[in-house]
Amino acid sequence: MKKSAAKLQNQLEHLREQIRSHEHKYFVEDKPQISDAEFDALVNELRQLEAEHPDLITPDSPTQRVGGKPREGFVQIPHSTPMQSLDNAYSEEELLDFDRRVREGLGRESVEYVAELKLDGMSMAVRYKDGVLGKAVTRGDGSIGEDVTQNARTIRSLPLKISPDDMKKAGLRGEFEVRGEVLLGRKAFERINDEREESGLPRFANPRNAAAGSIRILEPGIVAERHLDYFPYLLLADGRVPFAEHWETLENLRRLGLKVNRNRKKCCDMQEAIAYCAEWESKRDKLPYEIDGVVIKVNSIPLQQELGSTARAPRWAIAYKYAAQQATTRVERIEIQVGRTGALTPVAHLTPVPLGGVTVQRATLHNEDEIRRLGLRIGDTVVIERGGDVIPKVVRVDLEAREKAGEEFQMPDACPVCKGHVMRAEGAVAWRCMNANCPAQLKESILHFAGRKAMNIDGLGEALVDQLVEKKFLQNVADLYQLKQEQLEALDRMGKKSAENLLREIDRSRGSSLDRLIFSLGIRFVGERTAKLLAGHFGSLDQMMTASQEELEGIFEVGPKVAASIRAFFEEQANRRMVERLRKEKLSFEMTGFQPRSNTLAGKTFVLTGTLEHVTRDEARRRIEQAGGRVTGTVSKKTDYVVAGADPGSKLEKARELGVPIIHEQELDALLAR
């Protein structure tokens, strides 16, 4: 029996090693050795064996790249050492000045550099323990990032396991960290944008935004479909670079099986690095991914350490940024694009013109004020610019080329998608459609309505909402309460049990509190706290709907801008019809539940950090607010108490720096019991 188990274990590990090898050949080296069908057959064989013997599944198995249910959010994790930014240079003179500072700082006549293409992606740190991928953390603010491990595991060029032999060759053992860029290639980016456009969603502005948005999607299955890539640029062990040269670091990253960018060069001096920058500026359009410049680093690690860093950037590296590319063309017409938040954005449709390796046919005009500033008329000749954004912008109008004044553009007085009421709030630059059920923003409205802090409908994620809207099962958020079992079972990845669970969640949400209902409506500027204030003041949704602008402005923390937005929302007839449908579905339109017994915490501001022992942070927040207190997310001199649980974050250190009182859960209970 033992021999049979050992044989099975060996068979599984042999399959895994085969698959890892072929993944590396395909996704890292771009040299596939077998067909897609043969690769799929290996994966299916492994998946079947693991299904029969689930106790033998390992975290580093290739089948575990996508797994687990969608997450509710991302946990914040501090970086072992800060992920710093880079200072920028925009000219040859600035690069030479950087070189002068480096040489003077080191007392040397010349310095060797490494020049690497500046990939236009999102920085991410990946931690390995004994060769197995443990954590993946976004850059965040440089000190604290978000745990995106589940999503990072879907990146096929990022190994889940590094062999002991490869680690030994690199002189590594135990734990180490790889830092690099998450990228989306041009082809994958265009495919995603085409799919979004077909679904009525706004296109991503650039691959960087798309990569950053993709790695933060809460459903790993969707992330896997985006085909992200990962290019490393740094390796740390015990918080330091374990090699003598940066070039040696890159070579060892490559030996470990990571996809190090081939387009890099060791330069004997800055002049050679400048020539490298010029070479790739003319060739950048031929690359399969976007770059926005070249990063130049001192090659010697001891010299890097000698130069040190400022508070935000190393003194031994600089990013040379390429100038934005420009072209001249003609504006044929201006159309309005309605975004997911209801914003109306004017877009110029252009006479097609080549720019940056693509044919450009449209450019964003941002808003009405920008059109007035440019003095743009339909038919004008314009200069367009394409920097990091895929959708270019109009830089200026060529007035000398204007033969006669064309038609002046006017913003529409109704939404071009749903014909609903549009409004431009005081002090705002954008006009917005006020119809929460406008098809252009319906998916976002449903996701917001079902969100954890709104109606909290568990299981209603982005992929499912996409299907429900596309099949026209949902044309209004109130349609959620009319969904049928058979409709849900007909959708992808939805079996009988999943459908039953979702319908149970939807039915349960009927009992959500009034403040959650108000927040779920998606009224602009009405966040969680404002929704609670409104619910507490009016006691019912009906009273709030009929309140005047003056009465709304009289509520604590509700100013003219918020009041105007609330009035505009309820003056839109489509929104009123939606609310009436929600009433018929027996949602809670009245204030119910626990009422504060005293105002002992009135005027007191709290910040919660860490994991509390007996209640969730949401429950603690609710109890504080019902006792008249206020909970914020940032520690400041105005904070009265920081409530610290297990594994507190940086907020605890901030409280200590500012001298803010720190209490624990038991002390909070004592305050609430007064």
XYZ file of C-alpha atoms in Angstrom:
674
model
C 0.000 0.000 0.000
C 2.854 2.381 0.948
C 4.617 1.593 -2.303
C 1.429 2.425 -4.231
C 1.069 5.760 -2.401
C 4.718 6.596 -3.075
C 4.276 5.701 -6.748
C 1.218 7.961 -6.995
C 3.107 10.798 -5.277
C 5.972 10.428 -7.772
C 3.531 10.398 -10.695
C 1.888 13.622 -9.468
C 5.219 15.380 -8.929
C 6.504 14.257 -12.338
C 3.372 15.683 -13.991
C 3.764 18.954 -12.096
C 7.402 19.300 -13.127
C 6.478 18.640 -16.758
C 3.771 21.303 -16.679
C 6.047 23.835 -14.927
C 8.726 23.248 -17.545
C 6.301 23.774 -20.429
C 4.812 26.879 -18.738
C 8.321 28.330 -18.502
C 9.105 27.540 -22.137
C 5.843 29.112 -23.322
C 5.233 32.073 -20.992
C 8.816 33.074 -20.124
C 11.019 32.014 -23.047
C 8.345 32.252 -25.787
C 9.578 28.882 -27.102
C 6.736 26.341 -26.765
C 7.805 22.716 -27.198
C 4.376 21.067 -27.344
C 0.984 22.016 -28.775
C -1.756 23.667 -26.711
C -3.786 20.439 -26.894
C -0.868 18.389 -25.521
C -0.321 20.915 -22.718
C -4.041 20.895 -21.839
C -3.971 17.096 -21.750
C -1.158 17.150 -19.159
C -3.047 19.674 -17.017
C -6.279 17.677 -17.264
C -4.474 14.480 -16.267
C -3.026 16.215 -13.203
C -6.361 17.817 -12.323
C -8.147 14.448 -12.508
C -5.569 12.723 -10.304
C -5.753 15.515 -7.747
C -9.558 15.368 -7.753
C -9.333 11.653 -6.934
C -6.715 12.303 -4.215
C -7.425 15.811 -2.817
C -5.168 15.135 0.196
C -2.174 15.168 -2.202
C -2.868 18.627 -3.670
C 0.000 21.041 -2.940
C -0.194 24.903 -2.938
C 2.491 25.093 -5.647
C 0.664 22.737 -8.026
C -0.022 24.298 -11.470
C -3.710 23.504 -10.973
C -3.828 25.925 -8.041
C -3.084 29.073 -10.071
C -6.792 29.903 -9.944
C -8.693 28.759 -6.908
C -10.911 29.803 -4.057
C -14.017 31.908 -3.949
C -14.051 35.650 -4.703
C -12.580 37.723 -1.895
C -14.428 40.467 -0.019
C -11.448 42.825 -0.108
C -7.668 43.090 0.111
C -5.666 42.942 3.324
C -2.993 45.614 3.773
C 0.566 44.342 4.333
C 3.671 46.409 5.194
C 6.744 46.104 2.958
C 9.944 44.768 4.530
C 11.819 47.685 2.959
C 10.116 50.643 1.221
C 9.282 50.407 -2.488
C 10.573 53.807 -3.532
C 9.756 55.951 -6.545
C 12.324 57.169 -9.098
C 13.318 60.712 -9.937
C 12.646 61.629 -13.579
C 14.745 63.183 -16.346
C 13.303 64.578 -19.568
C 16.410 65.599 -21.515
C 20.018 64.617 -22.238
C 21.161 67.569 -20.117
C 19.265 66.249 -17.083
C 20.838 62.801 -17.529
C 24.304 64.333 -17.700
C 23.532 66.351 -14.576
C 22.469 63.129 -12.804
C 25.731 61.491 -13.912
C 27.709 64.470 -12.552
C 26.005 64.177 -9.154
C 26.696 60.429 -9.034
C 30.396 60.821 -9.926
C 30.890 63.689 -7.493
C 29.122 61.762 -4.748
C 31.416 58.780 -5.294
C 34.578 60.736 -6.101
C 35.003 58.856 -9.395
C 35.721 59.943 -12.947
C 33.370 57.376 -14.495
C 30.620 55.018 -13.379
C 29.185 51.894 -15.020
C 25.396 51.872 -15.492
C 22.680 49.402 -16.455
C 19.974 50.730 -18.791
C 16.597 48.934 -18.805
C 13.374 49.731 -20.621
C 10.921 51.491 -18.306
C 7.937 49.170 -18.446
C 4.601 50.932 -18.107
C 2.999 48.642 -15.544
C 2.251 48.284 -11.833
C 4.922 47.437 -9.252
C 4.446 44.285 -7.164
C 6.613 42.468 -4.603
C 6.514 38.657 -4.508
C 7.789 36.755 -1.457
C 9.088 33.184 -1.699
C 9.724 30.799 1.186
C 11.809 27.683 0.492
C 11.163 28.291 -3.198
C 7.350 28.400 -2.922
C 5.387 31.567 -3.696
C 4.009 32.834 -0.389
C 2.772 36.422 -0.733
C 2.311 38.985 -3.489
C 1.874 42.611 -2.413
C 1.166 45.715 -4.518
C 3.400 48.778 -4.139
C 0.603 50.776 -2.465
C 2.048 53.927 -0.928
C 5.545 52.417 -0.883
C 5.343 51.443 2.792
C 2.119 49.413 2.816
C 0.553 47.502 -0.079
C -2.358 45.133 -0.654
C -2.208 41.349 -0.518
C -3.035 40.186 -4.069
C -1.535 36.697 -3.750
C -4.530 34.838 -5.201
C -4.523 37.023 -8.293
C -0.736 36.969 -8.722
C -0.873 33.173 -8.819
C -2.806 33.422 -12.107
C 0.172 35.081 -13.877
C 1.676 32.257 -15.908
C 5.150 33.854 -16.236
C 5.429 34.032 -12.426
C 6.628 30.647 -11.060
C 4.690 29.165 -8.149
C 7.755 27.122 -7.243
C 11.488 27.618 -7.808
C 13.643 24.502 -7.735
C 16.178 24.000 -4.898
C 18.948 23.572 -7.481
C 18.199 26.966 -9.066
C 18.097 28.583 -5.614
C 21.417 26.985 -4.700
C 23.043 28.284 -7.906
C 21.873 31.793 -6.986
C 23.160 31.380 -3.411
C 19.643 31.662 -1.965
C 17.952 29.772 0.834
C 14.935 30.229 3.066
C 13.062 33.442 2.251
C 13.662 36.018 -0.470
C 11.652 38.680 -2.274
C 11.337 39.538 -5.969
C 10.139 42.964 -7.094
C 8.930 43.723 -10.583
C 6.232 45.097 -12.881
C 2.836 43.575 -13.649
C 2.139 44.251 -17.332
C -0.600 43.836 -19.878
C 0.665 43.352 -23.442
C -0.689 45.424 -26.332
C -2.685 42.551 -27.862
C -4.275 41.525 -24.563
C -5.046 45.168 -23.823
C -6.805 45.721 -27.151
C -8.784 42.488 -26.708
C -9.969 43.523 -23.246
C -10.915 47.005 -24.449
C -12.850 45.591 -27.402
C -14.747 43.281 -25.024
C -15.507 46.173 -22.664
C -16.764 48.326 -25.535
C -19.031 45.512 -26.761
C -20.412 45.234 -23.219
C -21.093 48.964 -23.028
C -18.252 49.591 -20.567
C -15.724 52.430 -20.931
C -12.361 51.486 -22.408
C -9.300 51.453 -20.149
C -7.180 54.557 -20.798
C -3.887 52.641 -20.950
C -2.351 49.207 -20.240
C -0.951 50.435 -16.913
C -4.431 51.283 -15.632
C -5.762 48.002 -17.001
C -2.992 45.986 -15.296
C -3.513 47.788 -11.980
C -7.289 47.323 -12.251
C -6.932 43.662 -13.194
C -4.634 42.655 -10.331
C -7.176 44.126 -7.889
C -10.242 42.287 -9.237
C -11.752 40.217 -6.430
C -12.359 37.156 -8.620
C -9.118 35.326 -9.600
C -10.891 33.563 -12.478
C -11.421 36.909 -14.211
C -7.812 37.955 -13.523
C -6.592 34.757 -15.204
C -8.528 35.656 -18.360
C -6.672 39.003 -18.592
C -3.307 37.277 -19.382
C -1.113 39.498 -17.227
C 2.681 39.265 -17.385
C 5.403 39.837 -14.771
C 8.906 41.248 -15.352
C 11.222 41.325 -12.286
C 13.918 43.974 -11.698
C 15.114 43.404 -8.105
C 15.847 40.550 -5.707
C 16.149 40.954 -1.929
C 17.273 38.468 0.727
C 17.219 39.593 4.370
C 16.243 43.060 3.139
C 19.314 43.542 0.941
C 20.548 42.731 -2.578
C 22.693 39.578 -2.249
C 24.859 40.278 -5.320
C 27.720 42.644 -6.160
C 26.140 44.058 -9.325
C 22.653 44.944 -10.526
C 23.458 43.122 -13.789
C 24.262 40.010 -11.727
C 20.886 40.388 -9.962
C 19.055 40.360 -13.302
C 21.010 37.325 -14.518
C 20.204 35.386 -11.339
C 16.519 36.306 -11.600
C 16.599 34.835 -15.100
C 18.302 31.655 -13.802
C 15.559 31.314 -11.180
C 13.044 30.987 -14.012
C 11.572 34.500 -13.970
C 10.872 36.484 -17.126
C 13.610 39.131 -17.018
C 13.343 41.712 -19.785
C 15.860 40.906 -22.505
C 16.061 44.529 -23.630
C 18.711 45.839 -21.252
C 22.329 46.959 -21.576
C 25.422 47.351 -19.408
C 26.842 50.812 -20.229
C 30.418 51.896 -19.488
C 29.316 55.522 -18.997
C 26.338 57.879 -19.291
C 26.986 58.653 -22.971
C 26.419 54.988 -23.816
C 23.234 55.009 -21.730
C 22.014 58.130 -23.571
C 22.596 56.379 -26.910
C 20.532 53.419 -25.620
C 17.681 55.797 -24.736
C 17.724 57.301 -28.234
C 17.825 53.861 -29.880
C 14.697 52.630 -28.116
C 12.734 55.847 -28.556
C 12.615 55.101 -32.282
C 11.914 51.367 -31.766
C 9.398 51.496 -28.891
C 6.359 51.022 -31.146
C 7.661 47.612 -32.256
C 7.566 46.194 -28.724
C 4.678 43.903 -27.665
C 4.137 46.052 -24.544
C 4.094 49.749 -23.641
C 7.182 51.583 -22.355
C 7.425 55.235 -21.363
C 11.189 55.591 -21.089
C 14.402 53.988 -19.820
C 15.578 53.390 -16.238
C 19.303 53.977 -15.674
C 20.904 52.486 -12.539
C 24.419 52.454 -11.098
C 25.544 48.861 -11.679
C 27.671 48.350 -8.550
C 25.585 47.458 -5.456
C 28.270 48.750 -2.995
C 28.288 52.056 -4.889
C 24.468 52.159 -4.740
C 24.693 51.735 -0.967
C 27.323 54.472 -0.746
C 25.075 56.917 -2.643
C 22.009 56.023 -0.551
C 18.524 57.480 -1.000
C 16.414 60.514 -0.281
C 13.101 60.103 1.553
C 11.325 59.146 -1.694
C 13.890 58.002 -4.281
C 17.339 56.371 -4.625
C 20.260 58.654 -5.607
C 21.704 55.875 -7.780
C 18.868 55.541 -10.308
C 16.862 57.789 -12.601
C 13.992 57.331 -15.064
C 14.428 58.978 -18.450
C 10.895 59.744 -19.711
C 10.163 59.908 -23.424
C 8.304 62.933 -24.724
C 4.662 62.447 -25.669
C 4.106 61.709 -29.363
C 2.099 64.213 -31.430
C 0.284 64.353 -34.781
C -2.000 66.751 -36.669
C -5.474 65.807 -37.887
C -9.049 67.115 -38.253
C -12.046 66.895 -35.902
C -14.937 65.428 -37.926
C -17.508 65.347 -35.120
C -17.858 65.292 -31.322
C -19.874 62.611 -29.549
C -20.703 62.007 -25.905
C -19.511 58.905 -24.049
C -21.339 58.049 -20.819
C -19.094 56.437 -18.234
C -19.885 53.929 -15.483
C -20.456 56.725 -12.938
C -22.766 58.633 -15.280
C -20.164 61.228 -16.307
C -20.686 62.631 -19.820
C -17.342 62.885 -21.628
C -17.039 64.566 -25.049
C -14.889 62.537 -27.477
C -13.518 63.941 -30.745
C -13.846 61.659 -33.777
C -10.866 62.374 -36.021
C -9.676 61.863 -39.555
C -7.528 58.725 -39.030
C -3.844 59.522 -38.468
C -0.845 57.280 -37.558
C 0.607 58.006 -34.119
C 2.878 55.898 -31.936
C 2.485 52.736 -33.986
C -1.329 52.821 -34.085
C -3.956 54.544 -36.199
C -5.738 57.117 -34.057
C -9.383 57.905 -34.837
C -10.554 59.599 -31.642
C -9.293 61.712 -28.753
C -10.752 62.671 -25.400
C -11.838 66.266 -24.840
C -12.331 65.664 -21.087
C -15.218 68.066 -20.418
C -17.133 71.133 -21.595
C -14.682 73.587 -19.988
C -11.745 72.027 -21.846
C -13.518 72.504 -25.199
C -14.106 76.172 -24.344
C -10.476 76.592 -23.241
C -9.211 75.127 -26.517
C -11.645 77.260 -28.529
C -12.435 74.124 -30.503
C -15.022 73.993 -33.288
C -16.167 70.969 -35.281
C -14.058 70.776 -38.449
C -10.945 72.310 -36.854
C -7.414 71.056 -37.474
C -5.913 69.993 -34.155
C -2.668 68.718 -32.664
C -3.200 65.487 -30.704
C -0.817 63.919 -28.216
C -0.326 60.362 -27.056
C 1.740 59.876 -23.926
C 0.922 57.055 -21.516
C -2.739 57.132 -22.518
C -3.965 54.959 -25.348
C -6.825 57.373 -26.019
C -4.934 60.550 -27.022
C -5.916 64.060 -26.037
C -6.287 67.244 -28.080
C -3.423 69.598 -27.159
C -4.328 72.669 -29.206
C -6.258 73.963 -32.181
C -4.313 75.051 -35.275
C -6.104 78.384 -35.788
C -4.007 79.226 -38.861
C -5.465 76.195 -40.644
C -9.057 77.257 -39.882
C -10.636 78.431 -43.150
C -14.003 79.231 -41.578
C -15.469 78.889 -38.120
C -17.159 75.517 -37.780
C -20.106 74.541 -35.631
C -19.741 75.242 -31.917
C -20.252 72.182 -29.723
C -23.064 72.165 -27.142
C -23.422 69.667 -24.312
C -26.731 67.753 -24.560
C -29.570 68.586 -22.173
C -30.426 64.872 -21.789
C -28.382 61.693 -21.498
C -27.656 60.366 -25.032
C -28.027 56.776 -23.782
C -31.228 56.815 -21.699
C -32.607 60.360 -22.321
C -32.532 60.899 -18.561
C -31.953 64.210 -16.775
C -28.326 65.494 -16.766
C -26.835 67.797 -14.162
C -23.600 69.672 -13.526
C -23.108 70.183 -9.796
C -21.847 73.510 -8.509
C -18.040 73.553 -8.681
C -17.883 70.341 -10.765
C -16.471 70.088 -14.294
C -18.471 67.066 -15.487
C -22.123 66.767 -16.472
C -23.700 63.567 -15.164
C -26.707 61.432 -16.010
C -28.865 61.265 -12.881
C -30.661 58.051 -13.870
C -29.173 55.298 -11.685
C -30.561 52.712 -14.136
C -29.036 54.219 -17.259
C -27.703 51.258 -19.309
C -24.287 52.938 -19.480
C -23.903 52.739 -15.710
C -26.262 49.883 -14.826
C -23.601 47.276 -14.070
C -21.775 49.605 -11.720
C -25.059 50.587 -10.046
C -25.934 46.924 -9.413
C -22.461 46.119 -8.035
C -22.685 49.126 -5.724
C -26.225 48.206 -4.619
C -25.118 44.647 -3.793
C -21.829 45.688 -2.155
C -20.759 44.585 1.315
C -21.400 48.016 2.837
C -24.682 48.465 0.977
C -27.232 45.596 0.697
C -24.463 43.014 1.231
C -25.654 40.448 -1.322
C -22.907 37.819 -1.120
C -22.081 36.022 -4.380
C -23.164 38.773 -6.763
C -19.794 39.544 -8.355
C -18.668 41.330 -11.515
C -18.713 38.274 -13.793
C -22.235 37.320 -12.757
C -23.580 40.873 -13.099
C -22.055 41.059 -16.596
C -24.070 37.985 -17.633
C -27.303 39.140 -15.982
C -27.176 42.521 -17.730
C -26.101 41.122 -21.096
C -29.002 38.634 -21.053
C -31.328 41.495 -20.026
C -32.347 39.693 -16.829
C -31.457 42.949 -15.022
C -32.452 46.324 -16.474
C -32.952 47.997 -13.110
C -31.538 47.232 -9.621
C -35.080 46.360 -8.499
C -35.033 43.491 -11.035
C -32.738 41.641 -8.605
C -35.812 40.809 -6.521
C -37.573 39.248 -9.510
C -34.771 36.840 -10.520
C -35.842 33.224 -10.958
C -33.998 30.005 -10.162
C -34.084 28.819 -13.772
C -32.610 32.109 -15.048
C -29.626 31.809 -12.718
C -29.033 28.114 -13.412
C -28.750 28.904 -17.135
C -25.700 31.137 -16.526
C -22.047 30.095 -16.735
C -20.574 28.773 -13.469
C -23.978 28.754 -11.776
C -25.346 25.423 -10.596
C -28.501 24.719 -8.641
C -26.885 25.210 -5.233
C -25.220 28.495 -6.213
C -28.502 29.813 -7.604
C -30.352 28.880 -4.404
C -27.707 30.584 -2.262
C -27.853 33.780 -4.292
C -31.655 33.953 -4.184
C -31.477 33.430 -0.418
C -28.987 36.312 -0.127
C -31.177 38.594 -2.243
C -34.234 37.780 -0.141
C -32.272 38.365 3.088
C -31.242 41.823 1.867
C -34.879 42.960 2.039
C -34.344 43.359 5.773
C -31.295 45.637 5.449
C -31.339 48.838 7.506
C -32.516 52.185 6.137
C -29.011 53.682 6.097
C -27.776 50.736 3.986
C -30.673 51.222 1.570
C -29.902 54.947 1.235
C -26.214 54.210 0.609
C -27.060 51.461 -1.895
C -29.007 53.875 -4.128
C -25.690 55.326 -5.309
C -26.574 58.998 -4.821
C -23.485 61.020 -5.665
C -21.594 62.325 -2.585
C -23.716 60.188 -0.219
C -21.276 57.823 1.482
C -21.786 55.470 4.421
C -21.616 58.139 7.125
C -23.876 60.581 5.273
C -26.397 57.761 4.710
C -26.420 57.079 8.468
C -26.919 60.785 9.230
C -29.791 60.989 6.740
C -31.453 57.834 8.091
C -31.127 59.073 11.653
C -32.496 62.533 10.822
C -35.484 61.556 8.677
C -36.328 58.098 10.003
C -37.814 57.070 6.654
C -36.932 57.167 2.965
C -40.230 58.894 2.162
C -39.388 61.829 4.455
C -35.952 62.110 2.872
C -37.313 62.005 -0.705
C -39.638 64.937 -0.077
C -37.155 67.054 1.939
C -36.327 70.477 0.535
C -32.842 71.662 -0.340
C -32.915 73.935 2.714
C -33.911 71.132 5.084
C -31.188 68.867 3.704
C -28.549 71.568 4.126
C -29.595 71.968 7.753
C -28.399 68.448 8.619
C -25.003 68.168 10.313
C -22.235 67.476 7.724
C -24.629 67.810 4.747
C -23.609 70.834 2.690
C -25.095 72.494 -0.427
C -23.300 70.164 -2.861
C -24.590 66.989 -1.174
C -28.095 68.448 -0.747
C -28.269 69.413 -4.438
C -27.177 65.932 -5.473
C -29.877 64.294 -3.303
C -32.583 66.564 -4.716
C -31.418 65.932 -8.312
C -31.462 62.163 -7.739
C -35.064 62.091 -6.536
C -36.255 64.584 -9.146
C -35.254 62.083 -11.855
C -38.457 60.141 -12.577
C -36.623 56.922 -13.465
C -35.077 56.908 -9.984
C -38.465 57.502 -8.361
C -39.919 54.575 -10.300
C -37.025 52.378 -9.145
C -37.628 53.381 -5.510
C -41.337 52.541 -5.835
C -40.454 49.123 -7.198
C -38.138 48.561 -4.209
C -41.044 49.514 -1.925
C -43.208 46.831 -3.567
C -40.409 44.329 -2.915
C -40.851 45.101 0.809
C -37.443 46.644 1.484
C -37.039 48.563 4.765
C -38.093 52.178 4.167
C -38.290 52.948 7.904
C -35.623 53.330 10.589
C -35.600 50.170 12.715
C -33.280 48.312 15.056
C -31.172 49.386 18.024
C -31.392 53.041 19.068
C -28.739 54.801 21.175
C -29.480 54.810 24.899
C -27.202 57.794 25.580
C -24.907 60.322 23.947
C -21.862 59.446 26.047
C -19.617 59.258 22.938
C -21.074 62.359 21.259
C -18.361 64.472 19.700
C -15.704 61.745 20.109
C -13.733 60.489 17.085
C -12.391 56.919 16.944
C -10.050 55.010 14.612
C -10.130 51.179 14.532
C -7.027 49.112 13.714
C -6.249 45.401 13.876
C -8.581 42.445 14.521
C -10.952 42.756 17.473
C -11.557 39.674 19.614
C -15.318 39.615 20.179
C -16.845 41.747 17.403
C -16.046 42.660 13.831
C -14.780 46.159 13.039
C -18.073 46.897 11.243
C -20.005 45.955 14.392
C -17.679 48.076 16.557
C -18.194 51.000 14.184
C -21.975 50.571 14.389
C -21.943 50.525 18.197
C -19.755 53.639 18.405
C -21.917 55.577 15.958
C -25.129 54.538 17.711
C -23.661 55.955 20.921
C -23.096 59.282 19.152
C -19.432 58.777 18.276
C -17.711 59.011 14.916
C -15.345 56.497 13.246
C -12.793 57.625 10.664
C -10.061 55.805 8.754
C -7.174 58.194 9.398
C -5.367 59.069 12.630
C -4.921 62.810 13.221
C -4.536 65.245 16.105
C -8.351 65.456 16.179
C -8.675 61.714 16.908
C -9.844 61.053 20.485
C -9.137 57.306 20.659
C -7.445 54.589 18.583
C -8.981 51.165 19.313
C -6.238 48.548 18.751
C -6.892 44.872 18.147
C -4.547 42.023 17.196
C -1.981 42.706 14.430
C -2.562 46.476 14.276
C -1.268 48.387 11.265
C 0.617 51.657 10.832
C -2.268 53.577 12.437
C -0.981 52.453 15.846
C 2.454 53.990 15.238
C 0.808 57.181 13.985
C -1.254 57.366 17.187
C 1.873 57.010 19.302
C 3.642 59.746 17.306
C 0.732 62.155 17.813
C 0.090 61.194 21.422
C -3.444 59.948 20.712
C -4.851 57.696 23.485
C -4.734 53.984 22.538
C -7.410 51.715 24.026
C -8.372 48.067 23.576
C -11.689 46.311 23.050
C -12.436 45.964 26.777
C -11.898 49.695 27.322
C -14.168 50.463 24.357
C -16.850 48.251 25.944
C -16.489 50.222 29.175
C -16.971 53.523 27.322
C -20.043 52.167 25.554
C -21.527 50.870 28.826
C -21.533 54.269 30.566
